[in-house]
GROMACS .gro file of C-alpha atoms in nm:
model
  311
    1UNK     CA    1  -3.700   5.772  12.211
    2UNK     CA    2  -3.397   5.610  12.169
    3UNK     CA    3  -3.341   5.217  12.144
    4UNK     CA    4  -3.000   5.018  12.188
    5UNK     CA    5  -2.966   4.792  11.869
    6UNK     CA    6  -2.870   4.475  11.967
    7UNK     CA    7  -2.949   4.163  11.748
    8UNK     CA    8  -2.763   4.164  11.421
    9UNK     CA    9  -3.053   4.091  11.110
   10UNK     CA   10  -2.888   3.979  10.814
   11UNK     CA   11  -3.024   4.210  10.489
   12UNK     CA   12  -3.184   3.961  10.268
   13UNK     CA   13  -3.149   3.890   9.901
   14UNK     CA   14  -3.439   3.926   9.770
   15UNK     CA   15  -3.601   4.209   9.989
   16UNK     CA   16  -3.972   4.340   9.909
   17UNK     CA   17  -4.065   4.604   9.651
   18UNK     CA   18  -4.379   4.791   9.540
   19UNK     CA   19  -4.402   4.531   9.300
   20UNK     CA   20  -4.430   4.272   9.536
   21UNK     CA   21  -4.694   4.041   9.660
   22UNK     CA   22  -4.641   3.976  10.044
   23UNK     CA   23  -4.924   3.696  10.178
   24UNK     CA   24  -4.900   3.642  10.591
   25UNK     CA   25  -5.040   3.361  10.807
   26UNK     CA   26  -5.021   3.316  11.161
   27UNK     CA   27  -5.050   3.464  11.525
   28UNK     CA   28  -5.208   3.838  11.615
   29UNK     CA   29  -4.876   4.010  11.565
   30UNK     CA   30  -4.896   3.874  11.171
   31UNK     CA   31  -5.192   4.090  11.197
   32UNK     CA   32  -4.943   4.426  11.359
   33UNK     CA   33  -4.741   4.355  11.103
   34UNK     CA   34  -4.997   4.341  10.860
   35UNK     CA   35  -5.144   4.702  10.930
   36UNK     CA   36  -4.795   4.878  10.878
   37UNK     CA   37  -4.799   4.692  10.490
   38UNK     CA   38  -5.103   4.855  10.460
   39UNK     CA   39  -5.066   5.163  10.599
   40UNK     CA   40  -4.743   5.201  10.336
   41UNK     CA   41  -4.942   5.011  10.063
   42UNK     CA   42  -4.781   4.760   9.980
   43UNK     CA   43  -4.946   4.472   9.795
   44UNK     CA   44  -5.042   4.250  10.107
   45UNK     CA   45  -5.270   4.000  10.195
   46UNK     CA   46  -5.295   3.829  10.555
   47UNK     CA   47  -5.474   3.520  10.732
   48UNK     CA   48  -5.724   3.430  10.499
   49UNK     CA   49  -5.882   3.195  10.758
   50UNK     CA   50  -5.830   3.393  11.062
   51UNK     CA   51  -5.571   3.445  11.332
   52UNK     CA   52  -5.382   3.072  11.358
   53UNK     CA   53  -5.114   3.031  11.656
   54UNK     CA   54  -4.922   2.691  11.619
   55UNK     CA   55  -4.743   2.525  11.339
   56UNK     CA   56  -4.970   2.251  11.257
   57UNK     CA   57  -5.286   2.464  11.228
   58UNK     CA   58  -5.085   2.652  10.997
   59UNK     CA   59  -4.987   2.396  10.820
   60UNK     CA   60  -5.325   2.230  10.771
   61UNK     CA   61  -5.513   2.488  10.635
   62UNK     CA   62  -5.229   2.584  10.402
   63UNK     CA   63  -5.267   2.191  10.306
   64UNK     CA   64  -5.625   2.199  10.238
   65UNK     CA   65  -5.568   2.500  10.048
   66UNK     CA   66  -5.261   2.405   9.815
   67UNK     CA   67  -5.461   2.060   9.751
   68UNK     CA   68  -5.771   2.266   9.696
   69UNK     CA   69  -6.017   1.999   9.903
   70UNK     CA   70  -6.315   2.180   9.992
   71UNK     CA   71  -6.498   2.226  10.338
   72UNK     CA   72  -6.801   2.018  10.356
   73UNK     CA   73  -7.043   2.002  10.636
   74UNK     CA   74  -6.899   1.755  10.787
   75UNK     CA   75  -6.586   1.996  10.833
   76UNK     CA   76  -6.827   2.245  11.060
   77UNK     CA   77  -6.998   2.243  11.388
   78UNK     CA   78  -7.302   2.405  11.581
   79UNK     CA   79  -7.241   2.572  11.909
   80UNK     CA   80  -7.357   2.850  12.090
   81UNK     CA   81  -7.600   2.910  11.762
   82UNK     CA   82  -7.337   2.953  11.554
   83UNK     CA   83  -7.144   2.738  11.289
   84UNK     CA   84  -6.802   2.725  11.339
   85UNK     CA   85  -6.475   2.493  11.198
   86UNK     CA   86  -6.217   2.375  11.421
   87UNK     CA   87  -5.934   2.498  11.130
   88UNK     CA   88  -6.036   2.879  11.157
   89UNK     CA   89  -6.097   3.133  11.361
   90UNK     CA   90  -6.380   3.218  11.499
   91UNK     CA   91  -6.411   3.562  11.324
   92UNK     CA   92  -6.508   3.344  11.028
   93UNK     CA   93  -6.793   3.172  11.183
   94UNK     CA   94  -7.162   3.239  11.109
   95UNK     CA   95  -7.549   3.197  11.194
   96UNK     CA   96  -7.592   2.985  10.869
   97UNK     CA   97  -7.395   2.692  10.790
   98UNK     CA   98  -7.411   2.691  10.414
   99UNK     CA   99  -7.284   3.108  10.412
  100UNK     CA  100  -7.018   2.957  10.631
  101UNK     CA  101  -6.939   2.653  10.361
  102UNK     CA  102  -6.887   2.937  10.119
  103UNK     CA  103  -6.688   3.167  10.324
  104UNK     CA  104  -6.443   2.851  10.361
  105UNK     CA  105  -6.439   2.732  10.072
  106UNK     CA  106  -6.423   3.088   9.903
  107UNK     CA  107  -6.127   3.138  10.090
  108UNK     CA  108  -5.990   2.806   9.933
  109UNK     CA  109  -5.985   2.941   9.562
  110UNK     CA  110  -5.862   3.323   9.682
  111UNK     CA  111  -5.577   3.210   9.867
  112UNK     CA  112  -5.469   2.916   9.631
  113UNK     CA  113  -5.440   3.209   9.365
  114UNK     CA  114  -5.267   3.452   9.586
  115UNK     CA  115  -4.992   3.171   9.702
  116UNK     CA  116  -4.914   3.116   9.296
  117UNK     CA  117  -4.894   3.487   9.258
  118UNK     CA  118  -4.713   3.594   9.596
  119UNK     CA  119  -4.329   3.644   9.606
  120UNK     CA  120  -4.311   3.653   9.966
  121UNK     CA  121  -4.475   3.464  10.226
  122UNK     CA  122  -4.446   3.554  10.565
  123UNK     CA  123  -4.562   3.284  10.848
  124UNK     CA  124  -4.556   3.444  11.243
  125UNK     CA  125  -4.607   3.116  11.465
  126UNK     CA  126  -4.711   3.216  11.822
  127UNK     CA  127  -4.686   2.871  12.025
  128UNK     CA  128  -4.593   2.538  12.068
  129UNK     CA  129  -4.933   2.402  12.301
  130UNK     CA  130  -5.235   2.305  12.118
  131UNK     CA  131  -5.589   2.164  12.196
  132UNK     CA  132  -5.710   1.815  12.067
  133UNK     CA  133  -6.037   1.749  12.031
  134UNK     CA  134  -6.120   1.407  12.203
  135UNK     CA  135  -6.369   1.251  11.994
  136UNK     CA  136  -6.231   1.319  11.669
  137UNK     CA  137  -5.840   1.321  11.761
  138UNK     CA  138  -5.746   1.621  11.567
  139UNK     CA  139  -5.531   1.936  11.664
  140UNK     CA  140  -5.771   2.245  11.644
  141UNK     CA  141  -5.674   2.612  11.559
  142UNK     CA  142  -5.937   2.740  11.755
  143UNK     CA  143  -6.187   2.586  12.030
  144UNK     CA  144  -6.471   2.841  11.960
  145UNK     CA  145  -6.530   2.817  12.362
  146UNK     CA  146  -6.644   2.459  12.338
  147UNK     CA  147  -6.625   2.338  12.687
  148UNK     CA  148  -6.254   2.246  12.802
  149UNK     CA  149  -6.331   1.876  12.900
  150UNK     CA  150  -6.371   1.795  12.506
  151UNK     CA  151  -5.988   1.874  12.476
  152UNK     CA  152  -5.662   1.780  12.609
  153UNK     CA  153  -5.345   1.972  12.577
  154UNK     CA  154  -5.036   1.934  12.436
  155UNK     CA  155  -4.688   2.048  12.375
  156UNK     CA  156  -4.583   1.973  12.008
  157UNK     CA  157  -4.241   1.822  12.014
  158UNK     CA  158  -3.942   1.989  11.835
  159UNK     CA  159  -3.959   1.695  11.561
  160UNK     CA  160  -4.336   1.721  11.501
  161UNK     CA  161  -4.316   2.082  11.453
  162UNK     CA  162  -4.036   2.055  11.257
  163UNK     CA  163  -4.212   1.830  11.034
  164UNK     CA  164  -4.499   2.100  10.961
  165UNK     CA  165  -4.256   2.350  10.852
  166UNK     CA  166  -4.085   2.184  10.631
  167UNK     CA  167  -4.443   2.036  10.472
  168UNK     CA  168  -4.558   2.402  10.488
  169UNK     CA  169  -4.280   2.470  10.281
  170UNK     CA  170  -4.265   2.164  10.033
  171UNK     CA  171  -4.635   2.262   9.962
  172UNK     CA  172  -4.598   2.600   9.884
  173UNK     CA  173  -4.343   2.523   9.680
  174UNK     CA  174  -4.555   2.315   9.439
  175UNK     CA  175  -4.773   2.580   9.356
  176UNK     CA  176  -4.461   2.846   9.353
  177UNK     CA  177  -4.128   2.743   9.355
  178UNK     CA  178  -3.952   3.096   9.367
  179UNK     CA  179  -4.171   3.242   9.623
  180UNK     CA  180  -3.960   3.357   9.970
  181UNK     CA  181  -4.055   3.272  10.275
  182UNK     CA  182  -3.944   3.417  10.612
  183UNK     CA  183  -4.062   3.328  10.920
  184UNK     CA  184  -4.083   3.482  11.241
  185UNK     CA  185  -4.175   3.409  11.577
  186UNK     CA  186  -4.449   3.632  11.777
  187UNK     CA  187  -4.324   3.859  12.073
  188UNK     CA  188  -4.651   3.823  12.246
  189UNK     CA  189  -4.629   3.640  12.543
  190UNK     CA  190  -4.862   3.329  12.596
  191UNK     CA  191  -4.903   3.357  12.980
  192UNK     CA  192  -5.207   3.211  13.049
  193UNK     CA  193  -5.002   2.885  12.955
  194UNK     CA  194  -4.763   3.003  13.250
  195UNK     CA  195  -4.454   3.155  13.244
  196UNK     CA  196  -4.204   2.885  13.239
  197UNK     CA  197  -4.478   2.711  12.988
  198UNK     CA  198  -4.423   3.035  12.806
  199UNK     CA  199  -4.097   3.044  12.769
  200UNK     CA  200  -4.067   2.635  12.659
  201UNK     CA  201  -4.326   2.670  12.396
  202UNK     CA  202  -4.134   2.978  12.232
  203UNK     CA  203  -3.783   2.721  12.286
  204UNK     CA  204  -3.940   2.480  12.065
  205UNK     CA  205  -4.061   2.682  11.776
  206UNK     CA  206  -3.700   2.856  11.795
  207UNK     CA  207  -3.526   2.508  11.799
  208UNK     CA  208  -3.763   2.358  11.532
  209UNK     CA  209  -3.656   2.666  11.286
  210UNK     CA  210  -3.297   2.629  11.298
  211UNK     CA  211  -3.340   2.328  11.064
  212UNK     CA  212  -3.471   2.533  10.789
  213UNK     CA  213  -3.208   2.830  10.789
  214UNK     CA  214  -3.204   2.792  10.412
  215UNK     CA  215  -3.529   3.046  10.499
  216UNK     CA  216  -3.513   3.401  10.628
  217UNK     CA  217  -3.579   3.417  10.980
  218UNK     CA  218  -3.688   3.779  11.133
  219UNK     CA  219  -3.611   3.792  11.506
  220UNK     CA  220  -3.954   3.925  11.637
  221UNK     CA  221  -3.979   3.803  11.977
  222UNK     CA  222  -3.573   3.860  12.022
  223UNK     CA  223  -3.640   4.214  11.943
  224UNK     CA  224  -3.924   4.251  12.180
  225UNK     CA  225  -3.719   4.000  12.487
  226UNK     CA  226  -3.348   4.196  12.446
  227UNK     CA  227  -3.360   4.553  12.252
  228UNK     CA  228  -3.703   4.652  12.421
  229UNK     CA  229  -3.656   4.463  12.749
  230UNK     CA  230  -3.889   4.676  12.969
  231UNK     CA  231  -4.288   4.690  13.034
  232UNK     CA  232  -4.339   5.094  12.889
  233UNK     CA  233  -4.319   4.892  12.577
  234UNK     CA  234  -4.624   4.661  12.646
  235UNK     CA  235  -5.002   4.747  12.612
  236UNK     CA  236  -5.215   4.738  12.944
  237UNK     CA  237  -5.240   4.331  12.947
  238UNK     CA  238  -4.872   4.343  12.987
  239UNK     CA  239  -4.864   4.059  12.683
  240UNK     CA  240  -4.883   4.214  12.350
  241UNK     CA  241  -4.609   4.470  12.229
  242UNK     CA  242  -4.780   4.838  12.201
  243UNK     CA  243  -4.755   5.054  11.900
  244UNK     CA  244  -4.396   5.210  11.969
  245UNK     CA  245  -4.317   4.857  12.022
  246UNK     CA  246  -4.473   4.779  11.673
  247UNK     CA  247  -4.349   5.089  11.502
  248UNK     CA  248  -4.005   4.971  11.624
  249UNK     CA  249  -4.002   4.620  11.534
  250UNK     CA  250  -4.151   4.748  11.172
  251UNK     CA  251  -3.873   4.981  11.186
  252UNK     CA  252  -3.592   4.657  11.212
  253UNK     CA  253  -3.776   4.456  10.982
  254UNK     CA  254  -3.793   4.720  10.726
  255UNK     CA  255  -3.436   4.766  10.720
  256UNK     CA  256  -3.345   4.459  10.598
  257UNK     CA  257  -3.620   4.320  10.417
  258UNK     CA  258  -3.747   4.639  10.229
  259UNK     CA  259  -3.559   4.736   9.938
  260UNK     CA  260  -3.377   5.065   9.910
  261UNK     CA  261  -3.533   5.181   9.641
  262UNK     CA  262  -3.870   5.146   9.805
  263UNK     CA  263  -3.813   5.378  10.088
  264UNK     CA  264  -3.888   5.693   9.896
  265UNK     CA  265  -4.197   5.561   9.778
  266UNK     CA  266  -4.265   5.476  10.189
  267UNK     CA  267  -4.214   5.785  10.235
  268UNK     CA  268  -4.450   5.967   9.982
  269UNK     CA  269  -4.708   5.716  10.123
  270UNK     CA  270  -4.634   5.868  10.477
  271UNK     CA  271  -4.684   6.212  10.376
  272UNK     CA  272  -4.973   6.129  10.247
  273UNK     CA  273  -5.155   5.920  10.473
  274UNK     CA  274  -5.107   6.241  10.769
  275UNK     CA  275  -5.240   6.458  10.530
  276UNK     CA  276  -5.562   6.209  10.504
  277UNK     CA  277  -5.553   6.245  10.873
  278UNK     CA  278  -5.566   6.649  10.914
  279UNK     CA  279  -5.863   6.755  11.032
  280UNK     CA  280  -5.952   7.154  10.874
  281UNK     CA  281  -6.116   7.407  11.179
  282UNK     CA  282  -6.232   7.564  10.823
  283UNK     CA  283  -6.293   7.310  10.554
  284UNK     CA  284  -6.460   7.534  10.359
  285UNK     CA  285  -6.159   7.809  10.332
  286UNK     CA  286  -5.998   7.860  10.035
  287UNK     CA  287  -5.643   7.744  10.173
  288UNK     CA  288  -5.834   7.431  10.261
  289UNK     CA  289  -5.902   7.398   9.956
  290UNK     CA  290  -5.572   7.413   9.773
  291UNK     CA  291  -5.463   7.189  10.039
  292UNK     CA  292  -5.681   6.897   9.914
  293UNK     CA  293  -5.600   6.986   9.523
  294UNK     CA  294  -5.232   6.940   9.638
  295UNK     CA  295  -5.311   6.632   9.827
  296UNK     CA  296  -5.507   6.517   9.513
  297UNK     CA  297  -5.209   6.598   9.279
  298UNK     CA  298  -4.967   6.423   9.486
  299UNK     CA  299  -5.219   6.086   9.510
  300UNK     CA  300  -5.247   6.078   9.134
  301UNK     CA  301  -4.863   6.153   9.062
  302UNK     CA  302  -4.772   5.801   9.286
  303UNK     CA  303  -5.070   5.620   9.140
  304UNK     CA  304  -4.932   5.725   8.828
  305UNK     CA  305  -4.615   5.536   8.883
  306UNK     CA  306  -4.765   5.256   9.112
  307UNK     CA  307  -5.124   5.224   9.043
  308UNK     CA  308  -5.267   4.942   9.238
  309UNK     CA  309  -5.197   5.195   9.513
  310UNK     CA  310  -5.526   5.313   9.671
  311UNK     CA  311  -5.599   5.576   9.962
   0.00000   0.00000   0.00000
C-alpha cells in the first residue's frame, strides 16, 4: 500500500538504541505504540498506573511517584464491590482494598526506579476535557462509572495545561536530568465529546506544547489527520487508528527516533518473531526439526550480543 509522506519529522539527536530504556505514559495509543517496542524488544516499560488521557492526570501520578508519597486508604474508594482510585485506571482496581494499597503503592517504588534508569520518556496525551469530582474538587483520571452527577466537566485551558507539562518535566528531571522526553499527541479521536469538542481539545494540547519545543515532539495525530486522511485506515468504531494505521505511524516514528544502527538488530527480531509464529502441518518431521535448531541458534546468537532480549 502506498502512503504520500507529508509532514516533515525532524531526526532527533539522541535517537533510541538496544541499549536504551524507553518508559511511556498516557492515552491507549501509548499502549499501540507500546506493543511494536515489544514486539522488536526493545527495553520498554509503559503506564504503570493504567491508561491516563489528559495532562494533569499525567502529571499527578508522575508527582506522587517522583515524591514517592504513598497511597493510603484514604486515596481509594468502594463502588460497584470493587476498590478503585480516582488517579488510575480501572484495570488496576480490585475486590480487596489492602491488595489494591499494594498494587499502588508497588507501582510507586517500580516506576520511581525505572524514571532514574530510563533514557527516554515518552508521554502520548489524548485530551484536553476532564471530570471533577464534586465533593472532593479534584481532576480524576478515571471515573470508574461512578454516576455522572458526582462530576462536572471541564476544558483545561492552554495555560493550565501548559503548566503540567512543564511540572511533568521539572520533576522528572530531578530524579534524571539527561533523560529525553518526546511527546506526542494521540490520533484517536475523542467523539463522544463531539466533534467540534474534538477537535478544540486536540487545539489545546497542540498549542500548550509549542512552549516546550526544547522537547521532541512526534506528530501522531498529524500523521493519522493529513498522510492517512481516509476511514480504510480506522478500526470498526471509526475512532482508533487500525493496525496498518499503527504499523505506519511506527514506521514514521522509527525513522527518526530509532538509531541506524539498530535497524539490523529490528530486523533479526522480525525474522524471528514470524518464525515463532509458523505453525508445522508436521511438527514431528525431521525438517521441522532443524527448523527449530536454526530458530534456536539464531535466538541465542542475538541474545548473545543483546541479552536482556527474551522471546
Amino acid at each position: 500500500m502506498q502512503f504520500r509522506t507529508l509532514i516533515p519529522i525532524s531526526k532527533t539527536n539522541n535517537p533510541i538504541d538496544y541499549n536504551s530504556k524507553v518508559l511511556s505514559f498516557g492515552s491507549c495509543f501509548a499502549e499501540n505504540m507500546a506493543d511494536k517496542f515489544d514486539y522488536f524488544k526493545f527495553q520498554n516499560e509503559t503506564n504503570p498506573f493504567g491508561i491516563l488521557f489528559n495532562p494533569v492526570s499525567i502529571d499527578k501520578v508522575i508527582e506522587r511517584t517522583v515524591r514517592e508519597e504513598l497511597f493510603t486508604e484514604k486515596d481509594v474508594f468502594f463502588y460497584n464491590e470493587r476498590w478503585h482510585s480516582f488517579e488510575t485506571h480501572s484495570d488496576l482496581s480490585n475486590a480487596d482494598r489492602q491488595e489494591l494499597l499494594e498494587t499502588l503503592n508497588k507501582g510507586i517504588e517500580v516506576t520511581n526506579k525505572q524514571l532514574k534508569e530510563a533514557t527516554h520518556i515518552i508521554i502520548t496525551y489524548g485530551t484536553s476535557w476532564i471530570y471533577r469530582n464534586i465533593e472532593s474538587n479534584n481532576i480524576v483520571a478515571n471515573c470508574h462509572k461512578v454516576p455522572q452527577k458526582q462530576f462536572s466537566k471541564e476544558l483545561l485551558s492552554v495555560d493550565v495545561i501548559q503548566k503540567s507539562i512543564q511540572n511533568t518535566i521539572d520533576l522528572i528531571q530531578t530524579l534524571n536530568p539527561n533523560i529525553s522526553f518526546i511527546f506526542t499527541v494521540s490520533p484517536v479521536r475523542h467523539l463522544k465529546d463531539g466533534f467540534t469538542e474534538n477537535q478544540l481539545s486536540k487545539s489545546h494540547l497542540f498549542t500548550a506544547l509549542q512552549s516546550n519545543l526544547k522537547s521532541e515532539y512526534f506528530p501522531s495525530y498529524e500523521i493519522m489527520m493529513d498522510e492517512l486522511r481516509d476511514y480504510r485506515f480506522y478500526a470498526e468504531d471509526m475512532l482508533h487508528p487500525n493496525q496498518v494505521a499503527i504499523d505506519y505511524i511506527w514506521q514514521r516514528f522509527s525513522e527518526n527516533y530509532i538509531s541506524q544502527d539498530s535497524v539490523s538488530t529490528m530486523q533479526e527480531v522480525e525474522e524471528i518473531q514470524k518464525s515463532l509464529r509458523h505453525r508445522s502441518f508436521n511438527p514431528e518431521s525431521e525438517q521441522h526439526q532443524k527448523f527449530l535448531a536454526k530458530l534456536q541458534q539464531k535466538i541465542n546468537l542475538l541474545k548473545e550480543k543483546l541479552p536482556h532480549i527474551k522471546f
